[in-house]
PDB file of C-alpha atoms in Angstrom:
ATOM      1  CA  UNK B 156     -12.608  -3.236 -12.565  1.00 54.00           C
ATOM      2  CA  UNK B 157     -12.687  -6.623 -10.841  1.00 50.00           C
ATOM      3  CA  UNK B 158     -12.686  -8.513 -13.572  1.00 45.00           C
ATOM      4  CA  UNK B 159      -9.421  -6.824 -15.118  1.00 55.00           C
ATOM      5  CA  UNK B 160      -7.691  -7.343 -11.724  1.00 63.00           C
ATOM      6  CA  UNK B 161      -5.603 -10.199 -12.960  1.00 64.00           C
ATOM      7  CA  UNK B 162      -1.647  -9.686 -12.436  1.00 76.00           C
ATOM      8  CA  UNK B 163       0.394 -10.559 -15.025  1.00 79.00           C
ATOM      9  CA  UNK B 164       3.965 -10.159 -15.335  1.00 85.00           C
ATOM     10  CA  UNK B 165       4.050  -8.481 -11.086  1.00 94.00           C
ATOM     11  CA  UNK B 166       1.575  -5.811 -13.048  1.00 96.00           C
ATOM     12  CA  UNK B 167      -1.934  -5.111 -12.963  1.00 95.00           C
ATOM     13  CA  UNK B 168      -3.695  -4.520 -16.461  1.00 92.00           C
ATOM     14  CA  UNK B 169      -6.086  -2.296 -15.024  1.00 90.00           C
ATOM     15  CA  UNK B 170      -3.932  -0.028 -13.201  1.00 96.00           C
ATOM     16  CA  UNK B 171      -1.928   3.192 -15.080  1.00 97.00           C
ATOM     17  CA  UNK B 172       1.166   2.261 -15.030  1.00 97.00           C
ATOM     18  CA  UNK B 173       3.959   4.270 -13.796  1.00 98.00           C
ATOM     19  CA  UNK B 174       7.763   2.738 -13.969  1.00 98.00           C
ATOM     20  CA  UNK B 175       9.303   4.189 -10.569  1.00 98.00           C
ATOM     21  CA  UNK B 176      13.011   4.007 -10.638  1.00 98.00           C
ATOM     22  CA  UNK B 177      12.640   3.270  -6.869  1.00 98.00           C
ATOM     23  CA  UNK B 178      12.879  -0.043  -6.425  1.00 98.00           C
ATOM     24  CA  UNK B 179      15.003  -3.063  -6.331  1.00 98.00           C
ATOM     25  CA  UNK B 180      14.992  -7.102  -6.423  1.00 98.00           C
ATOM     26  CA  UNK B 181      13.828  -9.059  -2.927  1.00 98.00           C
ATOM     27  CA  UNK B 182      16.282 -11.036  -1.753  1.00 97.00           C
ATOM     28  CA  UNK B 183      16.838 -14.604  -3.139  1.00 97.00           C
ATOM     29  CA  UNK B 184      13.855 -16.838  -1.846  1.00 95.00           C
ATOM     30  CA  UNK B 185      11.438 -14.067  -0.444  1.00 96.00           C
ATOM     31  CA  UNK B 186       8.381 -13.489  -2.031  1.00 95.00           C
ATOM     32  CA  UNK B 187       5.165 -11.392  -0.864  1.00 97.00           C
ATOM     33  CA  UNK B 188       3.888 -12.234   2.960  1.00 97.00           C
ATOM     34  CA  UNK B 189       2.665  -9.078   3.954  1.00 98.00           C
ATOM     35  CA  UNK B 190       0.280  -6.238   2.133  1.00 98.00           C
ATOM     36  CA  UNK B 191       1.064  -2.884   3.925  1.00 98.00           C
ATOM     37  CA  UNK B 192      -1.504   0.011   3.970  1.00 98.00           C
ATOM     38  CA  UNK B 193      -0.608   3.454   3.283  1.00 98.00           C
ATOM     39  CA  UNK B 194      -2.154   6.976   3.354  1.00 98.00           C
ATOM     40  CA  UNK B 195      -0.910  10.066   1.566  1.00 98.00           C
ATOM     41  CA  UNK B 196      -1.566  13.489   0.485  1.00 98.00           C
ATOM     42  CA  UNK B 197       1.067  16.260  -1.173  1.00 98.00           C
ATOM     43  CA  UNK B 198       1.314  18.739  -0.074  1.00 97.00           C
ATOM     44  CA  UNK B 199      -0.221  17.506   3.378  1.00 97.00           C
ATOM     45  CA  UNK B 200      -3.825  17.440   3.351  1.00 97.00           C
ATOM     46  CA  UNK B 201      -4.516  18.448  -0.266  1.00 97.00           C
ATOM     47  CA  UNK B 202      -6.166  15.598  -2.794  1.00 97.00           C
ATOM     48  CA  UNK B 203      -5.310  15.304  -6.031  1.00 96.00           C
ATOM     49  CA  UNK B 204      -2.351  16.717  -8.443  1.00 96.00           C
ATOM     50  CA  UNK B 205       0.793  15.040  -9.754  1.00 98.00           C
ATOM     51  CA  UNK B 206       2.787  15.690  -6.922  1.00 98.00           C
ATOM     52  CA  UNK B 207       2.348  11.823  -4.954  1.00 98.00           C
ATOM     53  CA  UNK B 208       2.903  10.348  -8.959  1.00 98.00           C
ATOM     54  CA  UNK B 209       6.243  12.722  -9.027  1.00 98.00           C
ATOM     55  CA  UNK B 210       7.614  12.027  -5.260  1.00 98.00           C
ATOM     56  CA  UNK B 211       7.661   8.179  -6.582  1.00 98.00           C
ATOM     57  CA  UNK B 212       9.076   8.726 -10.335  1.00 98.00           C
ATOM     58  CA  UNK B 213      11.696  10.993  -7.991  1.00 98.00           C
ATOM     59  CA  UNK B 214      11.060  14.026 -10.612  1.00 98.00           C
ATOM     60  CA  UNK B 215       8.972  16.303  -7.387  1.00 98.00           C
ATOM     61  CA  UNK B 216       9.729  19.880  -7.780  1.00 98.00           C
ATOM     62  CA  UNK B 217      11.024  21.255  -4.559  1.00 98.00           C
ATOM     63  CA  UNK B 218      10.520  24.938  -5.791  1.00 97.00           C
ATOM     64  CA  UNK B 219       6.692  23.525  -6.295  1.00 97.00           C
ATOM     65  CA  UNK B 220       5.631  24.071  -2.530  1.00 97.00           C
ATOM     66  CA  UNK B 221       7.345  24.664   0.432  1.00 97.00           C
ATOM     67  CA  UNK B 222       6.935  21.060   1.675  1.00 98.00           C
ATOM     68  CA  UNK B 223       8.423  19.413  -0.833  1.00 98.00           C
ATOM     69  CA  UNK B 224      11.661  21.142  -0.319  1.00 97.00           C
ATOM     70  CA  UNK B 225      12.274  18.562   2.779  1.00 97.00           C
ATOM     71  CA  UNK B 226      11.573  15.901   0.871  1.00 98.00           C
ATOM     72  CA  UNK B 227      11.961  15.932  -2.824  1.00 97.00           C
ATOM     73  CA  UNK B 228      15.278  14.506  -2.403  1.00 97.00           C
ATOM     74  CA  UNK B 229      14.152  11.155  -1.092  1.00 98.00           C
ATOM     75  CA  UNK B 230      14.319   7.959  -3.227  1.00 98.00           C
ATOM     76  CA  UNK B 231      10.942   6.169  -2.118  1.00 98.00           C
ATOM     77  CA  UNK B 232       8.151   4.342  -4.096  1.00 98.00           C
ATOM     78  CA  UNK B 233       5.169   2.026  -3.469  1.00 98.00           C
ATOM     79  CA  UNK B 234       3.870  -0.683  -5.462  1.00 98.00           C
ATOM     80  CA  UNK B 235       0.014   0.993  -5.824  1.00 98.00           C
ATOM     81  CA  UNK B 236      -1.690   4.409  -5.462  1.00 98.00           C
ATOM     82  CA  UNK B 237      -5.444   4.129  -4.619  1.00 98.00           C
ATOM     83  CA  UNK B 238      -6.652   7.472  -5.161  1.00 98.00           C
ATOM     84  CA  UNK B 239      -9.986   8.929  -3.533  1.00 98.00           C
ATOM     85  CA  UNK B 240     -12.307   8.044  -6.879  1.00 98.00           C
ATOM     86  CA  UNK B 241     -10.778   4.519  -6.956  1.00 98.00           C
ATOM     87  CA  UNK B 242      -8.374   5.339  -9.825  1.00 98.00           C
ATOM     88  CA  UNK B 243      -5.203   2.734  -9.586  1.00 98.00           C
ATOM     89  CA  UNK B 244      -1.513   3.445 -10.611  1.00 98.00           C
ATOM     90  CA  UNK B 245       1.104   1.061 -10.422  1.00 98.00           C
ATOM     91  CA  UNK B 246       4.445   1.883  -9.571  1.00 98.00           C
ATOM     92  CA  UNK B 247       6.596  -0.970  -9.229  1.00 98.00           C
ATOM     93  CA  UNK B 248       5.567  -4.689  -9.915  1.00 97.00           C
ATOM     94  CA  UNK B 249       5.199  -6.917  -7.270  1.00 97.00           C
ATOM     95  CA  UNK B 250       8.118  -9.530  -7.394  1.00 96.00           C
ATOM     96  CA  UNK B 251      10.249  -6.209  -6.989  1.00 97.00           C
ATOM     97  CA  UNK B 252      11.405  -4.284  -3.603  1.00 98.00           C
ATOM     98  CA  UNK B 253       9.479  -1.273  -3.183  1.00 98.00           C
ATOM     99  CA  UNK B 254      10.617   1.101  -0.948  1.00 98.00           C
ATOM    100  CA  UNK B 255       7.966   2.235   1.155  1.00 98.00           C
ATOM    101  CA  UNK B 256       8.380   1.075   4.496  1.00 98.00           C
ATOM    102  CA  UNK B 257      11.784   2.435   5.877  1.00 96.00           C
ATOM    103  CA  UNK B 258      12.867   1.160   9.123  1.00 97.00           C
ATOM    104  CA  UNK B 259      10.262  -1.096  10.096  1.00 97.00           C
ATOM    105  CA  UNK B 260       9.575  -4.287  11.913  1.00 96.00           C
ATOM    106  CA  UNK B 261       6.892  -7.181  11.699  1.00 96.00           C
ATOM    107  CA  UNK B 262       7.082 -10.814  13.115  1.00 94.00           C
ATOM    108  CA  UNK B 263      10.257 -10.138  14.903  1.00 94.00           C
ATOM    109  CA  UNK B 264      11.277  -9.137  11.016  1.00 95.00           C
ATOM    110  CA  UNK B 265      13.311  -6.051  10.197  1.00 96.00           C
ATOM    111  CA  UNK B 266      13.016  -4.489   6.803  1.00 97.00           C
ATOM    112  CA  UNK B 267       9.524  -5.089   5.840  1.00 98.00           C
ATOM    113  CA  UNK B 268      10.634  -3.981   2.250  1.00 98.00           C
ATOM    114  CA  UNK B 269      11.930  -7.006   1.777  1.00 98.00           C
ATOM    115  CA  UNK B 270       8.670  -9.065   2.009  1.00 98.00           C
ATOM    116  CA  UNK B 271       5.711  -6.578   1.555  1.00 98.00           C
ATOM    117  CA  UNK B 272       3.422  -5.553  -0.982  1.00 98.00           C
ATOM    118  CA  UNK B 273       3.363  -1.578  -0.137  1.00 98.00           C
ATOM    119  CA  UNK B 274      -0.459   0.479  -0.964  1.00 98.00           C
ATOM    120  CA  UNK B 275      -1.210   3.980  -1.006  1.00 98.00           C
ATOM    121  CA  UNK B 276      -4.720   5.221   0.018  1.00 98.00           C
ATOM    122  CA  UNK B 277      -4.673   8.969  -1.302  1.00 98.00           C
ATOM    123  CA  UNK B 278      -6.021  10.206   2.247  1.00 98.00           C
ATOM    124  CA  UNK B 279      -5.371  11.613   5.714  1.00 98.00           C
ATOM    125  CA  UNK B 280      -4.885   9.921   9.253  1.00 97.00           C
ATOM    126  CA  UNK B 281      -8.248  12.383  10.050  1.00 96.00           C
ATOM    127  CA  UNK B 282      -9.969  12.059   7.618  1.00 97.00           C
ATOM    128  CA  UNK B 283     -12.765   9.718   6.268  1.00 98.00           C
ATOM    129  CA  UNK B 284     -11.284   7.503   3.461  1.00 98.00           C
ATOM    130  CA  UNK B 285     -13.243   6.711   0.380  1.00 98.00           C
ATOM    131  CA  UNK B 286     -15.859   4.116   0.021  1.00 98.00           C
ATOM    132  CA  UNK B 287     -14.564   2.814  -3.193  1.00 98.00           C
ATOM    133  CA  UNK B 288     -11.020   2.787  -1.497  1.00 98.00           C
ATOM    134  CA  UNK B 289     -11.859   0.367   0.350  1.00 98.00           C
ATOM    135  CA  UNK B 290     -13.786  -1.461  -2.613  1.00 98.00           C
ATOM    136  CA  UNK B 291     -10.471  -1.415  -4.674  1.00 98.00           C
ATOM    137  CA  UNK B 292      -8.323  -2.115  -1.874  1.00 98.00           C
ATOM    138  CA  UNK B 293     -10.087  -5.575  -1.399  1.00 98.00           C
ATOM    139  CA  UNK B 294     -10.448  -6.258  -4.932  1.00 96.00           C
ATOM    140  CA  UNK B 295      -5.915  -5.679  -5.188  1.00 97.00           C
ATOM    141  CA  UNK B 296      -5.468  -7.929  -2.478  1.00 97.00           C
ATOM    142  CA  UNK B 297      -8.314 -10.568  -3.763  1.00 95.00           C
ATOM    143  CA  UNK B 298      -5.907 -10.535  -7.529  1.00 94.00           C
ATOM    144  CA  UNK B 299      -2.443 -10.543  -5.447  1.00 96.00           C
ATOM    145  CA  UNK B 300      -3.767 -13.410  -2.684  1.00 95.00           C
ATOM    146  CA  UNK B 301      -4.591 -15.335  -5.880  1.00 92.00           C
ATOM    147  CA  UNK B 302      -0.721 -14.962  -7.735  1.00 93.00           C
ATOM    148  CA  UNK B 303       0.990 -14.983  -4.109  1.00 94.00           C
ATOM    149  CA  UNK B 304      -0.368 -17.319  -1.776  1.00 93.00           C
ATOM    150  CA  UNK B 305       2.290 -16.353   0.725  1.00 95.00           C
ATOM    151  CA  UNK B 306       0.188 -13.332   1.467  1.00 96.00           C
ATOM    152  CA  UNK B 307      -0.932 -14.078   5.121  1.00 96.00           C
ATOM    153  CA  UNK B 308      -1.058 -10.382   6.589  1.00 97.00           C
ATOM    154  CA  UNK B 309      -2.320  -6.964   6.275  1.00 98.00           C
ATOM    155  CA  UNK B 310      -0.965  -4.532   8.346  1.00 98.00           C
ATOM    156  CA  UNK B 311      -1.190  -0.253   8.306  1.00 98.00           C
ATOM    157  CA  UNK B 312       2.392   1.502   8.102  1.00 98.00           C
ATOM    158  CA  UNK B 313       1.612   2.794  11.909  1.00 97.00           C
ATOM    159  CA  UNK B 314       1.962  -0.890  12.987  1.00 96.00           C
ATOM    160  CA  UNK B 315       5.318  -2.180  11.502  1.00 97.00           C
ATOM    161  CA  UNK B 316       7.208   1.726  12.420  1.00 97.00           C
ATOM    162  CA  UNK B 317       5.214   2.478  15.398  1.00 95.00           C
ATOM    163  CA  UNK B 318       6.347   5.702  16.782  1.00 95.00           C
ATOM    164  CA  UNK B 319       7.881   7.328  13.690  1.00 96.00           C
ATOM    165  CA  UNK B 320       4.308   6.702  11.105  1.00 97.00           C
ATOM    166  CA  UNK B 321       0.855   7.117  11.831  1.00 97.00           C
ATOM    167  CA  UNK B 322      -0.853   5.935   8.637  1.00 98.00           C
ATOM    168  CA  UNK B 323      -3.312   5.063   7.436  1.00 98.00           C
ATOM    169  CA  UNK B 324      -4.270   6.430  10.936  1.00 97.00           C
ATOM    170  CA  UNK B 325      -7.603   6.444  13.218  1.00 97.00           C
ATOM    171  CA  UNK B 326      -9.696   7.603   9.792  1.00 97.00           C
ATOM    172  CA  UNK B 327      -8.849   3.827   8.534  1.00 98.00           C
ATOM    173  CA  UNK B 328     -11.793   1.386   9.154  1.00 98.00           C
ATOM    174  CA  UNK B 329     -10.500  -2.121   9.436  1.00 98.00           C
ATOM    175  CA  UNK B 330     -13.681  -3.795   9.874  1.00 97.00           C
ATOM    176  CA  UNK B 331     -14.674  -1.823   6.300  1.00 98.00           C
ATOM    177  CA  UNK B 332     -11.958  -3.805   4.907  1.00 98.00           C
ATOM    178  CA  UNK B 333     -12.791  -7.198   6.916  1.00 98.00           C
ATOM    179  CA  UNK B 334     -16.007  -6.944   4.992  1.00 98.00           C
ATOM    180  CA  UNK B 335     -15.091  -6.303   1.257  1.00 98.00           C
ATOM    181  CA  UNK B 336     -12.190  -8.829   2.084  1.00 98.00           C
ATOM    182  CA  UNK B 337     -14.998 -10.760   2.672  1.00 96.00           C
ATOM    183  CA  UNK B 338     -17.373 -10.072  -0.228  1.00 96.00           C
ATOM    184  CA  UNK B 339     -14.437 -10.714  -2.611  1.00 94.00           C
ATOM    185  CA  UNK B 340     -14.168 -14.002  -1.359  1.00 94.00           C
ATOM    186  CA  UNK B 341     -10.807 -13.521   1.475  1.00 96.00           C
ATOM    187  CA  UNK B 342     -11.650 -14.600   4.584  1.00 95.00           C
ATOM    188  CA  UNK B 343      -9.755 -12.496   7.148  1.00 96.00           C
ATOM    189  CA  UNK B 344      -9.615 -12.207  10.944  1.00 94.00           C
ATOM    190  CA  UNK B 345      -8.776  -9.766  13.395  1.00 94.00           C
ATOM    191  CA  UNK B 346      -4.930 -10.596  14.040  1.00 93.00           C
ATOM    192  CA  UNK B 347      -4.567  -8.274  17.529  1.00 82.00           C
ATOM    193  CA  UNK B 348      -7.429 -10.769  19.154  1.00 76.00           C
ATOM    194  CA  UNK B 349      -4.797 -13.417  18.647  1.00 71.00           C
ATOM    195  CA  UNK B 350      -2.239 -11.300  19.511  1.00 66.00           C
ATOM    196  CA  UNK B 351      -0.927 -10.109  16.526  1.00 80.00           C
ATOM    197  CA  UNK B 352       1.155  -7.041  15.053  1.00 87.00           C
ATOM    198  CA  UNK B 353      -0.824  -7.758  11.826  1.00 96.00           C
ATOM    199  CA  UNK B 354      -4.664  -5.919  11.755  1.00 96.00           C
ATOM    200  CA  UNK B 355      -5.800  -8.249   9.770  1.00 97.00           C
ATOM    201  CA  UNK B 356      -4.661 -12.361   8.913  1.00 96.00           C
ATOM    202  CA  UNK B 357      -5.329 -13.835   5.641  1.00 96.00           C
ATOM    203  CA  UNK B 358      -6.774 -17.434   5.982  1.00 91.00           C
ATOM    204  CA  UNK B 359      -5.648 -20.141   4.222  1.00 78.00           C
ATOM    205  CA  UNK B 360      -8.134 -21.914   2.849  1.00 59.00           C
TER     206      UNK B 360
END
């Protein structure tokens, strides 16, 4: 898949695409600085089925479960889905506004939205993630560093809305994704030795 993970147009070819009507332009002058990681399951705790694809294309069924009556009325997207066998969809392109980060803060910097890349790991805050999760999420953020070199931080959704998220949670392994940062070719370091909200700060070469 490497090799297809060229982004054309805010889109990767690779990825199955998925138009989500959730999303909206950056304001004027702001482009990418921050890649924000993710985890999900619907219903909570179960792996696979439409029902992450339909919360973002805002078509989720709230007679479908009884979780999704509490939220099938909420108008959220991200820009990727990684799910547990490495599959990639694409839900909004990257020079557009996601919506994935709700209240939030980074760098002194409210609405994260506004200059983030959003990602969805299909998994749980317990739970082991994937291998090739972590293999895919390198080889997305190799493409996008390449196309947006204003990309200078990773971060998990626990660290920019501390208190209201937990994801991608204690089952995350950083250092995992240090090293296939690595192997790709992005050299990374540990941003909370220096201090840092971010986990993990893209060098500049």
């Amino acid at each position: 898949m490497a090799s297809d993970l060229l982004v054309q147009a805010g889109w990767l070819p690779a990825a199955h695409r998925l138009p989500s009507p959730h999303c909206d332009e950056r304001p004027p002058g702001v482009g990418p600085e921050l890649v924000v990681v993710h985890g999900i399951t619907l219903p909570p705790g179960e792996f696979g089925g439409p029902w992450i694809d339909d919360l973002f294309l805002g078509r989720l069924d709230p007679a479908a479960h009884p979780y999704f009556a509490a939220i099938a009325h909420l108008r959220v997207s991200a820009h990727l889905l990684i799910r547990r066998d490495g599959a990639v969809t694409q839900y909004v392109p990257f020079h557009l506004r996601a919506w994935h980060a709700g209240a939030s803060m980074f760098g002194g910097r409210e609405r994260c939205n506004d200059f983030s890349i959003g990602i969805e790991l299909e998994g749980t805050d317990e739970e082991p993630y994937a291998e090739v999760q972590y293999e895919r999420l390198a080889e997305v953020i190799h493409a996008l560093k390449k196309v947006y070199p204003t990309l200078t931080a990773i971060a998990g959704h626990e660290d920019i809305a501390p208190g209201r998220k937990t994801d991608p949670g204690p089952a995350f392994d950083w250092p995992r994704l240090a090293h296939a940062l690595t192997r790709h070719g992005v050299m990374v370091q540990e941003g909370r030795r220096w201090a840092s909200e971010a986990r993990l700060v893209i060098m500049t070469a």
